[in-house]
Short mmCIF file of C-alpha atoms (C1' of nucleotides) and ligand atoms in Angstrom, two decimals:
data_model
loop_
_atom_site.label_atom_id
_atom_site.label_comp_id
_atom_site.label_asym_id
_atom_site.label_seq_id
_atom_site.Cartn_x
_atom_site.Cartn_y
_atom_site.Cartn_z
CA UNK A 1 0.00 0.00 0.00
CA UNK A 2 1.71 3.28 1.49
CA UNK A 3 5.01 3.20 3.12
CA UNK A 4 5.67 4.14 6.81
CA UNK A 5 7.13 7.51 5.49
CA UNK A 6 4.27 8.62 2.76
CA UNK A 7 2.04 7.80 5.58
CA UNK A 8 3.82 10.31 8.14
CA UNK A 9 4.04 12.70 4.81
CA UNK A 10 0.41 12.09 4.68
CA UNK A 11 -0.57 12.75 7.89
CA UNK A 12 1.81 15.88 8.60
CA UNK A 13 -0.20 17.19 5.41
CA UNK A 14 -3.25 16.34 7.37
CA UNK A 15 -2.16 18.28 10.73
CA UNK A 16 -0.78 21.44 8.53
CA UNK A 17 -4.29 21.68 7.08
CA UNK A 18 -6.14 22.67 10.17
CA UNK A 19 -4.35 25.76 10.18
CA UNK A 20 -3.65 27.38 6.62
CA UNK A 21 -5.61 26.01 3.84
CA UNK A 22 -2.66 25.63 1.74
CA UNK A 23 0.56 23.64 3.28
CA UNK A 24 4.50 24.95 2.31
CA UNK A 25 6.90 23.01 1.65
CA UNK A 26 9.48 24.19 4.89
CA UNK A 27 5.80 23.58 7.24
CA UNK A 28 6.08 19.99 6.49
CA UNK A 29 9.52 19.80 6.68
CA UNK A 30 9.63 21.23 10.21
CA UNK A 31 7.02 19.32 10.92
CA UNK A 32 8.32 15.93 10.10
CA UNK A 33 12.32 17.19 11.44
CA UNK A 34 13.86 16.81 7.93
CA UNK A 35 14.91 19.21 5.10
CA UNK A 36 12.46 21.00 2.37
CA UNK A 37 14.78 19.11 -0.56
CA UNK A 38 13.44 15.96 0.69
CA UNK A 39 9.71 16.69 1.40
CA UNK A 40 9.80 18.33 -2.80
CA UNK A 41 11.31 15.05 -3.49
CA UNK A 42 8.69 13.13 -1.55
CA UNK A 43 5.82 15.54 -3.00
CA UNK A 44 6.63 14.51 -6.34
CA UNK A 45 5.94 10.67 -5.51
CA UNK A 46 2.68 11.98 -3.76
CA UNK A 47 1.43 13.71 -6.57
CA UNK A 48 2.37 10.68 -8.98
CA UNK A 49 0.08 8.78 -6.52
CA UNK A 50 -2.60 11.42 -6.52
CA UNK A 51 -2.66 11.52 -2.90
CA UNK A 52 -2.37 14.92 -2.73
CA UNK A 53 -2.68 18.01 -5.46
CA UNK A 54 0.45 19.92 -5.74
CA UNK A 55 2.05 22.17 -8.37
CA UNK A 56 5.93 23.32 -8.47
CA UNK A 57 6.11 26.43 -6.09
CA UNK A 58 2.69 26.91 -5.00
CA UNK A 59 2.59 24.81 -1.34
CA UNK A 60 -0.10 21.41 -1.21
CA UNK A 61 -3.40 20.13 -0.58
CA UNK A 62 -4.60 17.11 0.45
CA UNK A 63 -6.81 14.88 -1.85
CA UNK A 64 -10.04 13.49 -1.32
CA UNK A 65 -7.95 10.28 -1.68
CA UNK A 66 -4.99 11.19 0.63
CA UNK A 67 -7.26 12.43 3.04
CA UNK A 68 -8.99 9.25 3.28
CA UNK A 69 -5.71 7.61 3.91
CA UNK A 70 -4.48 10.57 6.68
CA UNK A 71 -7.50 10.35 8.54
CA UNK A 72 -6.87 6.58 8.88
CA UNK A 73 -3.90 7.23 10.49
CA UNK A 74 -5.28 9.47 12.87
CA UNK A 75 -7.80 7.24 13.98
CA UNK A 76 -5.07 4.31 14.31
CA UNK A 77 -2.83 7.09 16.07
CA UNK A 78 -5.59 7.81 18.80
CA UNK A 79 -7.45 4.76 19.08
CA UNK A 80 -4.13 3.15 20.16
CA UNK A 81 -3.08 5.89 22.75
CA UNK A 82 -6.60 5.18 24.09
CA UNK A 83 -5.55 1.50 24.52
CA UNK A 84 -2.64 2.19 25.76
CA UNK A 85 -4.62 4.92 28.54
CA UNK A 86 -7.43 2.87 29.39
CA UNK A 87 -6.25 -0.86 29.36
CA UNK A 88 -2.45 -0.37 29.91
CA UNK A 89 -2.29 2.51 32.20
CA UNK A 90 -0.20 4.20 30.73
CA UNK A 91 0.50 7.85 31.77
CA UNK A 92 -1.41 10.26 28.91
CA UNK A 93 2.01 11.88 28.41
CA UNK A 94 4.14 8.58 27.89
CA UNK A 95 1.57 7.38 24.97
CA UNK A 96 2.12 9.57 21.75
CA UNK A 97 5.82 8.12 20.64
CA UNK A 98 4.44 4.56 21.30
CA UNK A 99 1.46 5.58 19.12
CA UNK A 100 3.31 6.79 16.55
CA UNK A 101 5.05 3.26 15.38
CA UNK A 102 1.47 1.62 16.48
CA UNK A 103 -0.41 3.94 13.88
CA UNK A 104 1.56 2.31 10.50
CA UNK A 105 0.33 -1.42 11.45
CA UNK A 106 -1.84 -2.42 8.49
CA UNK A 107 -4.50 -4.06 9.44
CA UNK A 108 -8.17 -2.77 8.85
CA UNK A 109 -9.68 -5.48 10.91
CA UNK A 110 -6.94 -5.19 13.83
CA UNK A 111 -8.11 -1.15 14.24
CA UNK A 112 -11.76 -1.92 13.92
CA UNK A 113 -11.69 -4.78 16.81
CA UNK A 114 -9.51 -2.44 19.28
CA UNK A 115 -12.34 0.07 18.43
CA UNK A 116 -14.81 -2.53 19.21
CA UNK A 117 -13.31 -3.81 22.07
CA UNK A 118 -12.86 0.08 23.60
CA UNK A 119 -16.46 0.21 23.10
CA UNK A 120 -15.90 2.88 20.21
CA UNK A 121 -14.50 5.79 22.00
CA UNK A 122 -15.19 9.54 20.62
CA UNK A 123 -12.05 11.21 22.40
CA UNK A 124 -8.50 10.43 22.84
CA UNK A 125 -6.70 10.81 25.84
CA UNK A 126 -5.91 14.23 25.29
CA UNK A 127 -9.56 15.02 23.96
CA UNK A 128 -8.78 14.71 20.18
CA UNK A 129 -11.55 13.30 18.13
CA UNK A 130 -11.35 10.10 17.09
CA UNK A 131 -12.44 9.14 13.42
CA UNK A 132 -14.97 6.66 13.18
CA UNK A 133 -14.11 4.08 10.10
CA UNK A 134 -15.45 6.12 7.58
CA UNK A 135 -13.28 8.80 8.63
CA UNK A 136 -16.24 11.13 10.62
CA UNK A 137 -15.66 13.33 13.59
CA UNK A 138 -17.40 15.75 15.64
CA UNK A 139 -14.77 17.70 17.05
CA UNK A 140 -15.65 19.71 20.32
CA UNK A 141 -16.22 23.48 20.29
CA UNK A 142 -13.15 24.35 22.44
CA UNK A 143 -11.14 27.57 23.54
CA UNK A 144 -8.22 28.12 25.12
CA UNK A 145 -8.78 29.11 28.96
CA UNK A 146 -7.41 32.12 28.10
CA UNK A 147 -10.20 33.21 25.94
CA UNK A 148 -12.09 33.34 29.33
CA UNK A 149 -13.62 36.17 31.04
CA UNK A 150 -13.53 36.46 35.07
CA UNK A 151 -15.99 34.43 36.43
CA UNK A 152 -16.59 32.30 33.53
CA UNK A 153 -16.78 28.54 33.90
CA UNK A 154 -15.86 25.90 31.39
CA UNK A 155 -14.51 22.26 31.39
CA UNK A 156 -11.43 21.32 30.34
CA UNK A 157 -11.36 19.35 27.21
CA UNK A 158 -8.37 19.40 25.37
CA UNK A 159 -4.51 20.68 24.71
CA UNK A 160 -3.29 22.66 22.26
CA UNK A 161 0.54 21.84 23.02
CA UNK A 162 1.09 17.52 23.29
CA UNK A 163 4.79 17.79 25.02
CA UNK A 164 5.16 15.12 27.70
CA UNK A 165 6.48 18.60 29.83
CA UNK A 166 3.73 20.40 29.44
CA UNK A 167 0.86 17.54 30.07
CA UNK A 168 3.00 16.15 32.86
CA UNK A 169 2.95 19.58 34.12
CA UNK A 170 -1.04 19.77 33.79
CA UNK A 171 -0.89 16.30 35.73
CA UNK A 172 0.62 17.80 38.70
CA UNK A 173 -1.65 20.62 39.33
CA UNK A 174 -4.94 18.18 38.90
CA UNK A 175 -6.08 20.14 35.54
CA UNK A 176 -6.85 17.59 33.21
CA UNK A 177 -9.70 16.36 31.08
CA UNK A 178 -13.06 16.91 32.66
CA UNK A 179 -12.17 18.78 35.63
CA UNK A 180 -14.76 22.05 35.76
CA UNK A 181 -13.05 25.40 36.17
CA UNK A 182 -13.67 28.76 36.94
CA UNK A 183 -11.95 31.81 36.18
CA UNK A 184 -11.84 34.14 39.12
CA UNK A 185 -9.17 36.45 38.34
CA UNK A 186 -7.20 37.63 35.22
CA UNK A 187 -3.51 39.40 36.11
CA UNK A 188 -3.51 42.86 34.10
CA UNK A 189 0.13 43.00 34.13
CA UNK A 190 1.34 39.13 32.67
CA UNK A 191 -1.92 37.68 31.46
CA UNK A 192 -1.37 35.19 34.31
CA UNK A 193 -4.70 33.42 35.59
CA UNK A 194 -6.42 32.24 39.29
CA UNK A 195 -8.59 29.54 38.93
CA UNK A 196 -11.16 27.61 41.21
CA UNK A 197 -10.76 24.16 40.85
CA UNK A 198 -12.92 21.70 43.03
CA UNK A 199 -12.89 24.66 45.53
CA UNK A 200 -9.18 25.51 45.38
CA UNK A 201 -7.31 28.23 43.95
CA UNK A 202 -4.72 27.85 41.28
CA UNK A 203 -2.60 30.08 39.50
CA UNK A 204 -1.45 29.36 35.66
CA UNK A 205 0.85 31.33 33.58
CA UNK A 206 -0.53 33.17 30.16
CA UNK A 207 1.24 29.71 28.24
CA UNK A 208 0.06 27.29 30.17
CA UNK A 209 -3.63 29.12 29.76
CA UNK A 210 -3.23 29.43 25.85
CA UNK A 211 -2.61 25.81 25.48
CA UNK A 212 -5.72 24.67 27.71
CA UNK A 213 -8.50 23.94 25.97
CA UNK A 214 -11.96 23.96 27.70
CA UNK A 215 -15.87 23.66 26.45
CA UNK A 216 -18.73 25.33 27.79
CA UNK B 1 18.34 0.03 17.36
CA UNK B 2 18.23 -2.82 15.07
CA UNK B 3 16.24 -2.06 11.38
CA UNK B 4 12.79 -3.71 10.64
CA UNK B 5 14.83 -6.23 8.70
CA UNK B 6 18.13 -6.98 10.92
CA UNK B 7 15.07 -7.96 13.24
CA UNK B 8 13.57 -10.74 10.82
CA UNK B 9 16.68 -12.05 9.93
CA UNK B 10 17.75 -12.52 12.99
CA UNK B 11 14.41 -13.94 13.92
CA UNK B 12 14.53 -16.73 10.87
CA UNK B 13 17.88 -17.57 12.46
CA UNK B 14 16.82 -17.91 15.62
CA UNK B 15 13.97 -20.64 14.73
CA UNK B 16 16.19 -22.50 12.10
CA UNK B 17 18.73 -22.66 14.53
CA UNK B 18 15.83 -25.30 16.60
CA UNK B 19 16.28 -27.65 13.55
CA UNK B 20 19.92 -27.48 13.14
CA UNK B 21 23.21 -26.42 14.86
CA UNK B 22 24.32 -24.10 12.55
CA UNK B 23 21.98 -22.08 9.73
CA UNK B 24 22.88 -21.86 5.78
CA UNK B 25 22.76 -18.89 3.54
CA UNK B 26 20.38 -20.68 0.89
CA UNK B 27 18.10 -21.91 4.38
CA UNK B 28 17.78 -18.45 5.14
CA UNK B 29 17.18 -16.93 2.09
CA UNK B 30 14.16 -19.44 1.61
CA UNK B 31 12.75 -18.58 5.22
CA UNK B 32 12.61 -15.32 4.13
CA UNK B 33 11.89 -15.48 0.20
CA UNK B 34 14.63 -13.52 -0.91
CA UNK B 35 17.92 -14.30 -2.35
CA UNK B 36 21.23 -16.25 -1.29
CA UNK B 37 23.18 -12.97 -2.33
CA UNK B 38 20.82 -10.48 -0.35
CA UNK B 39 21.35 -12.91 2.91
CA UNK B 40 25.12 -12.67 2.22
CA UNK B 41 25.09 -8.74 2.50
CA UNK B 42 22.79 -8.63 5.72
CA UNK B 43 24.96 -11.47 7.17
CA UNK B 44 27.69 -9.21 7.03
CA UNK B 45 26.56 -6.65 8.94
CA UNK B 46 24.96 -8.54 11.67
CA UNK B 47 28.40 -9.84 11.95
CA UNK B 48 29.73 -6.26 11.89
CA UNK B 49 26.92 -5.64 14.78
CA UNK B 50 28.10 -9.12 16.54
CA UNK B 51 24.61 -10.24 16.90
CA UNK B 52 26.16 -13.67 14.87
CA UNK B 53 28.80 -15.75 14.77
CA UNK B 54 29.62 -16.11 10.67
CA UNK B 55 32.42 -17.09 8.84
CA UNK B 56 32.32 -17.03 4.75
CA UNK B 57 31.38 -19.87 3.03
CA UNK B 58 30.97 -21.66 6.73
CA UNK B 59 27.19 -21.42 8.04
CA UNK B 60 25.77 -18.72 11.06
CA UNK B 61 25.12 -18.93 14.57
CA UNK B 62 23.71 -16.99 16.74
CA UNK B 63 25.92 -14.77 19.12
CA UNK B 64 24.41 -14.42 23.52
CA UNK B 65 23.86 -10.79 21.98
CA UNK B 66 21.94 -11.86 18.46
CA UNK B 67 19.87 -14.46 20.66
CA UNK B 68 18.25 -12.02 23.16
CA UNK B 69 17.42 -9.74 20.40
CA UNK B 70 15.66 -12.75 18.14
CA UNK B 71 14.31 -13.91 21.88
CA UNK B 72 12.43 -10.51 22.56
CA UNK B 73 11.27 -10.61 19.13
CA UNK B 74 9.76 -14.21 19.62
CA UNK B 75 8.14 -13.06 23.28
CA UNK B 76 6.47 -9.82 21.65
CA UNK B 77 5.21 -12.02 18.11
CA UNK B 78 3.56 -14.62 20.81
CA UNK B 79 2.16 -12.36 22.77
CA UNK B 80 0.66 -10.13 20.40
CA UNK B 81 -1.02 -13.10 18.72
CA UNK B 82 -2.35 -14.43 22.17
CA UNK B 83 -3.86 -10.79 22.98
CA UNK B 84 -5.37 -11.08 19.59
CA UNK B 85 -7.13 -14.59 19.81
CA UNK B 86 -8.17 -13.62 23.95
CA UNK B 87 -9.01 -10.16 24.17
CA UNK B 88 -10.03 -9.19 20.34
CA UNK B 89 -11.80 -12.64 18.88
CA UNK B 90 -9.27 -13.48 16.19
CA UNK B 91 -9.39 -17.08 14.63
CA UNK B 92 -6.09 -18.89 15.44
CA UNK B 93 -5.75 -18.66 12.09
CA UNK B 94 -5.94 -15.05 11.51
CA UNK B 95 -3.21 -13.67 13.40
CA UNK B 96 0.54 -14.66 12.17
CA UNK B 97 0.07 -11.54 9.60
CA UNK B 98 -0.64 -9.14 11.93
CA UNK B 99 1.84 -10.31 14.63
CA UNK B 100 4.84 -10.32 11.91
CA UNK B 101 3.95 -6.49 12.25
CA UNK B 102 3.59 -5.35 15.84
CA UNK B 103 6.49 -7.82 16.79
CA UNK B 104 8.60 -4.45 15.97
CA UNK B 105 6.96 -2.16 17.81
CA UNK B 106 10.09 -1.15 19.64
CA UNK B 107 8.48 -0.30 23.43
CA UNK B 108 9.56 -2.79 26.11
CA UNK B 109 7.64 -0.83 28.40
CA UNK B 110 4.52 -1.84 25.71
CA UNK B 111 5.40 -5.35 25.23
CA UNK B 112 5.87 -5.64 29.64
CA UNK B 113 2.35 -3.93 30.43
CA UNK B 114 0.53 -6.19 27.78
CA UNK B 115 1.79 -9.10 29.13
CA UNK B 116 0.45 -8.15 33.08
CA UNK B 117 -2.82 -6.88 31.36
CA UNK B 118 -3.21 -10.77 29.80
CA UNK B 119 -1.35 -12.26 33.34
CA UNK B 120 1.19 -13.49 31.83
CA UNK B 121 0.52 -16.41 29.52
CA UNK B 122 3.00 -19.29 29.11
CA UNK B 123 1.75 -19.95 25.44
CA UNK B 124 0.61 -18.95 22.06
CA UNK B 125 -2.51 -19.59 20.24
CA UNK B 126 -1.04 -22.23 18.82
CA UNK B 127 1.19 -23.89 21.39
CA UNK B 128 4.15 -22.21 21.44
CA UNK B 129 6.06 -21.32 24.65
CA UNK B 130 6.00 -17.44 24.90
CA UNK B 131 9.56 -15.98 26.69
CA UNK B 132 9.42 -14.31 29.80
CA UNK B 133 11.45 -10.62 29.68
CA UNK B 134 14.97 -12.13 30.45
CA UNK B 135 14.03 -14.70 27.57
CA UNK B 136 13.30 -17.61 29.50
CA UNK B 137 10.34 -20.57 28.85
CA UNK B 138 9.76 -23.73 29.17
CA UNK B 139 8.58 -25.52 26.59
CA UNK B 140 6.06 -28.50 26.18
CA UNK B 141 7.58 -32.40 25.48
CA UNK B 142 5.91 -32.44 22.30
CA UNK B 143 5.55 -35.41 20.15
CA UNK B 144 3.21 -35.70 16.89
CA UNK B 145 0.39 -37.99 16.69
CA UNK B 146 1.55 -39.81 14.06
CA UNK B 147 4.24 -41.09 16.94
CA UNK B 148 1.63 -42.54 19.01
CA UNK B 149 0.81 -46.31 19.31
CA UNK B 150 -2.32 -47.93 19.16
CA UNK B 151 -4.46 -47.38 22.29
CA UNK B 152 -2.48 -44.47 23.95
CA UNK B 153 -4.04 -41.02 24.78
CA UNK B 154 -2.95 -37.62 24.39
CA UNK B 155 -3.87 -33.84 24.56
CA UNK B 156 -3.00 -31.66 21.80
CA UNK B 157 -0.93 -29.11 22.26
CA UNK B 158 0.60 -27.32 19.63
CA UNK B 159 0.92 -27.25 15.95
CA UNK B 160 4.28 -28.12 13.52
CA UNK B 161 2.57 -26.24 10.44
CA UNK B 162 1.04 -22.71 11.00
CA UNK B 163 -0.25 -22.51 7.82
CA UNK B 164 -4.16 -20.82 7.54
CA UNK B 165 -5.23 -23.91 5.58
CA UNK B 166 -3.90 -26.54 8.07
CA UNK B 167 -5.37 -24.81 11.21
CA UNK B 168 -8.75 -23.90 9.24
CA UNK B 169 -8.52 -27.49 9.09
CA UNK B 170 -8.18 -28.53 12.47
CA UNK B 171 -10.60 -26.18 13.60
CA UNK B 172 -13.38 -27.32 11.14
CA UNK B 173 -12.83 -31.32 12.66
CA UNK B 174 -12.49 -29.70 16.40
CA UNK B 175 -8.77 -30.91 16.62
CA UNK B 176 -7.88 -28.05 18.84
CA UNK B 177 -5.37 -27.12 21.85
CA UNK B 178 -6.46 -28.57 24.64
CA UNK B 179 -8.53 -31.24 23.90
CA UNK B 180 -7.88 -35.08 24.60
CA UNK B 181 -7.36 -37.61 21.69
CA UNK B 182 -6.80 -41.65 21.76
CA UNK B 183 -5.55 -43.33 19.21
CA UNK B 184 -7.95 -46.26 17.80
CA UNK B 185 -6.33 -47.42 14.82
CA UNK B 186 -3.60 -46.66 12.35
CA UNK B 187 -3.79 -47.51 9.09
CA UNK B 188 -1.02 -49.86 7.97
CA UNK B 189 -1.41 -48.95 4.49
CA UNK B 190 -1.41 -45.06 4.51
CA UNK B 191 -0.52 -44.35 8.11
CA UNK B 192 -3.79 -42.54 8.62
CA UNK B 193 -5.75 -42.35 11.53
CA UNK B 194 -8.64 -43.03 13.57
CA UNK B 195 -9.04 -41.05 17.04
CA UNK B 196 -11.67 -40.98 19.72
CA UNK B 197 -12.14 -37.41 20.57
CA UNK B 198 -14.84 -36.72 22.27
CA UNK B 199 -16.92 -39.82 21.94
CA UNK B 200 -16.81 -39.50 18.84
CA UNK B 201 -14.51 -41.18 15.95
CA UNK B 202 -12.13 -39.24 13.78
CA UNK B 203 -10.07 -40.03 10.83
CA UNK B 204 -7.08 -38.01 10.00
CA UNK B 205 -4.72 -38.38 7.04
CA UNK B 206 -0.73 -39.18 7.97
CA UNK B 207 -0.15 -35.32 7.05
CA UNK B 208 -2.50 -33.94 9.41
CA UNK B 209 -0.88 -36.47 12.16
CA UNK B 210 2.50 -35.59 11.18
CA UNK B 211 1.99 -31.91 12.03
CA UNK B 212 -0.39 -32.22 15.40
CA UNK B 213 1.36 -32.24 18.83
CA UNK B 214 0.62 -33.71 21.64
CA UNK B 215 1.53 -33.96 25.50
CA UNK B 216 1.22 -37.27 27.08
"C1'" DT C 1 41.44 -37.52 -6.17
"C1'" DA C 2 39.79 -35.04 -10.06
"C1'" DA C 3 35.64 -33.41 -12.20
"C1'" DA C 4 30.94 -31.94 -11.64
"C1'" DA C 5 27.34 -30.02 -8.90
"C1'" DA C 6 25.78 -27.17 -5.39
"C1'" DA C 7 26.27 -23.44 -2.29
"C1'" DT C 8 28.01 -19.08 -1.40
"C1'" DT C 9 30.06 -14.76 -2.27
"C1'" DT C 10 31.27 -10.74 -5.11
"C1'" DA C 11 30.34 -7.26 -8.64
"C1'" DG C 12 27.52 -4.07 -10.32
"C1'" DA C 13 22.64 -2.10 -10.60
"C1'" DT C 14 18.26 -0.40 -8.73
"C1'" DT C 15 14.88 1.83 -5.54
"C1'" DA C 16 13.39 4.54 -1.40
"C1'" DG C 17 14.57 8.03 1.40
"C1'" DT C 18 17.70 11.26 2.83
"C1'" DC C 19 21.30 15.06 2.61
"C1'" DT C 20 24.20 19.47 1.05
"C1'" DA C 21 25.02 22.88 -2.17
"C1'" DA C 22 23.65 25.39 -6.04
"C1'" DA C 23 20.09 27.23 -9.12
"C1'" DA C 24 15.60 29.08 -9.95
"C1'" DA C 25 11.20 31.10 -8.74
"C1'" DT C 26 8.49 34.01 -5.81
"C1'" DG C 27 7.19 37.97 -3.33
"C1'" DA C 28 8.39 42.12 -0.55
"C1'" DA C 29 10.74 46.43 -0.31
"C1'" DA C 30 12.92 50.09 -2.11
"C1'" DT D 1 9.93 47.96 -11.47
"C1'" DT D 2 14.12 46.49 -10.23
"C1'" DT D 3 16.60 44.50 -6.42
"C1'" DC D 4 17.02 41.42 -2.66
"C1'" DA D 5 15.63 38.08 0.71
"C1'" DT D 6 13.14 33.98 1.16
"C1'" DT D 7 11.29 29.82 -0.44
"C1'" DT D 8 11.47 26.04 -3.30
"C1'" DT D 9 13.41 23.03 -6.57
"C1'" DT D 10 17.18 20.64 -8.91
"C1'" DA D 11 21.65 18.27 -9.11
"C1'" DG D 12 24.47 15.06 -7.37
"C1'" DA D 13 25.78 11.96 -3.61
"C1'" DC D 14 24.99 8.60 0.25
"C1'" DT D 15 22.88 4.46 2.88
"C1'" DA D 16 19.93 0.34 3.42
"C1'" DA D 17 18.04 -3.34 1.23
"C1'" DT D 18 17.34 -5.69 -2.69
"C1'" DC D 19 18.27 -8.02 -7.32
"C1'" DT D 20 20.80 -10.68 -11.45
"C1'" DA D 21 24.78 -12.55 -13.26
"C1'" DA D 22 29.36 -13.99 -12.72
"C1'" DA D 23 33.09 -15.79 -9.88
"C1'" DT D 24 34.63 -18.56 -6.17
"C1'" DT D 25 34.53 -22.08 -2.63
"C1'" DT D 26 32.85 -26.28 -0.83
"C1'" DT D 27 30.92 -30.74 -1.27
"C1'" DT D 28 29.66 -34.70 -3.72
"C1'" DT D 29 30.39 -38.29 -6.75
"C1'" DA D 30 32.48 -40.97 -9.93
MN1 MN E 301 -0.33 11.53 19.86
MN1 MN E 302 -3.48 12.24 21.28
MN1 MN E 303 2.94 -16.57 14.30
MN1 MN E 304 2.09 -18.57 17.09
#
DNA sequence: TAAAAAATTTAGATTAGTCTAAAAATGAAA
DNA sequence: TTTCATTTTTAGACTAATCTAAATTTTTTA
């Protein structure tokens, strides 16, 4: 089918979308940690495969094929770190390199009977929607905490930033996915934020507060 | 670590080296259906790597190092397969494929956790002993049914053929692990066989016998 | 024990993916 | 609208794994 590396092409391709409509060349090569010669190079066997619609100079999009094949790497990716969550207890921030060799195993049936066997799951552990087979999602409406006004309430519901650092750092201070929050205060000066968690106050910096996601 | 492919090799080694002290070029070449001059190239640099023991022209072994690799590789193929048959419904049949894939998913820490979520099985879908993390088992005495005499009972426990067709086969006549056989008769003329299993009467060719294992 | 057969290795290519360095295209600024 | 910085592509080379065909070594057999 696709090798290991068209797929991570693929699914970099994928990520890049959700932001500009158009992907660049240097995105994806930042993205995947190599250099822009190579990801033209790869393009160029992409194209020839009509997984994704590309002309000399003017950046990428996916196809409705590549797309197809992307999203099924995404679902692998996240039904997997759910596995690895909820039957293996592992840590939500020790799951993501595992999941990323776990995402290129083939089989169609092997992803549909975790799925199965999870009891279909709609959210990763890091509240990322997880495609159902035919590649459908309903993503939740989130915000960053920081798009909060004082005495606002929301529940937290995703990240925007994946670094082991940064969710172990979540971990410690008891804000992770479901907890209900409040906003109580909102530091003029450095954006910095109190919160009231289960009846305790917390303080977060302005980062830690972009890269929070809660619903309403 | 070790490529995708260093692993198989050293893998194919590892289970011709139960048939014979030491392993040929051509004898791995046909394990792995590719050529006599490809195996020459890898064998260099798993000699280079000193995971075996090779000298031109003079057959492989091999080395403490090589074994423990192939070992771990052997312990995460097994148990992948027995997490597939117990905790996902897959035929006996159906998983070799899928296992020749996730035995290189490289996480220990993966491999360790699945085995405590299954509490730690001893042996395969099919019969095989399944290496503990330091590599060690103990295997079954295993003879096949064709070595059986007249009137003497035994309970099947493993397979000498993996092959989809031959354990379709078994499954269809209910020839499967566990179960207790006698032997009735045995055909002087072909070698094949009649079994009580069950209360019921069974006749199995010489091939069949040939390739079913038994405890005593 | 010498010739023939079989097994193994070497030589030389090929393909996928990567890199550096140089050339070309694009787009922003003067 | 020309220049210049940035982005992207091309050119040429490298590594891992593979292949075919030819050469070499080992083993068998007569
Ligand atoms: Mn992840
Ligand atoms: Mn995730
Ligand atoms: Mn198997
Ligand atoms: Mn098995």
């Amino acid at each position: 089918m696709n090798t290991f590396t068209e797929e991570n092409y693929l699914k970099a391709i994928y990520h890049l979308s959700t932001q500009s409509e158009s992907v660049s060349t240097n995105q994806i090569a930042a993205s995947l940690h190599t250099k822009a010669a190579s990801v033209t190079d790869m393009l160029k066997k992409l194209a020839d495969k009509e997984l994704i619609n590309y002309a000399r100079y003017q950046g990428v999009t996916l196809s409705v094929k590549g797309e197809k094949v992307a999203l099924s790497i995404v679902r692998k990716h996240r039904l997997w770190e759910y596995f690895l969550v909820e039957k293996l207890n592992f840590k939500w921030d020790e799951v993501h390199e595992v999941a990323e060799e776990l995402e290129h195993i083939s089989s169609y049936e092997l992803v549909d009977r975790l799925d199965e066997f999870m009891g279909h799951p709609k959210f990763d552990p890091h509240g990322d929607p997880i495609p159902d087979k035919n590649g459908h999602f309903k993503a939740h409406e989130l915000k960053p905490v920081s798009a909060l006004l004082v005495n606002t309430v929301g529940i937290i519901s995703g990240v925007r930033e994946h670094s082991p650092a940064f969710l172990q750092h979540l971990e410690k201070i008891k804000l992770v996915i479901g907890k209900k929050i409040k906003v109580c205060d909102i530091n003029s000066y450095d954006h910095s934020i109190t919160l009231l968690l289960e009846d305790e106050l917390l303080y977060i910096s302005r980062d830690v507060a972009n890269n929070l996601l809660i619903t309403i």
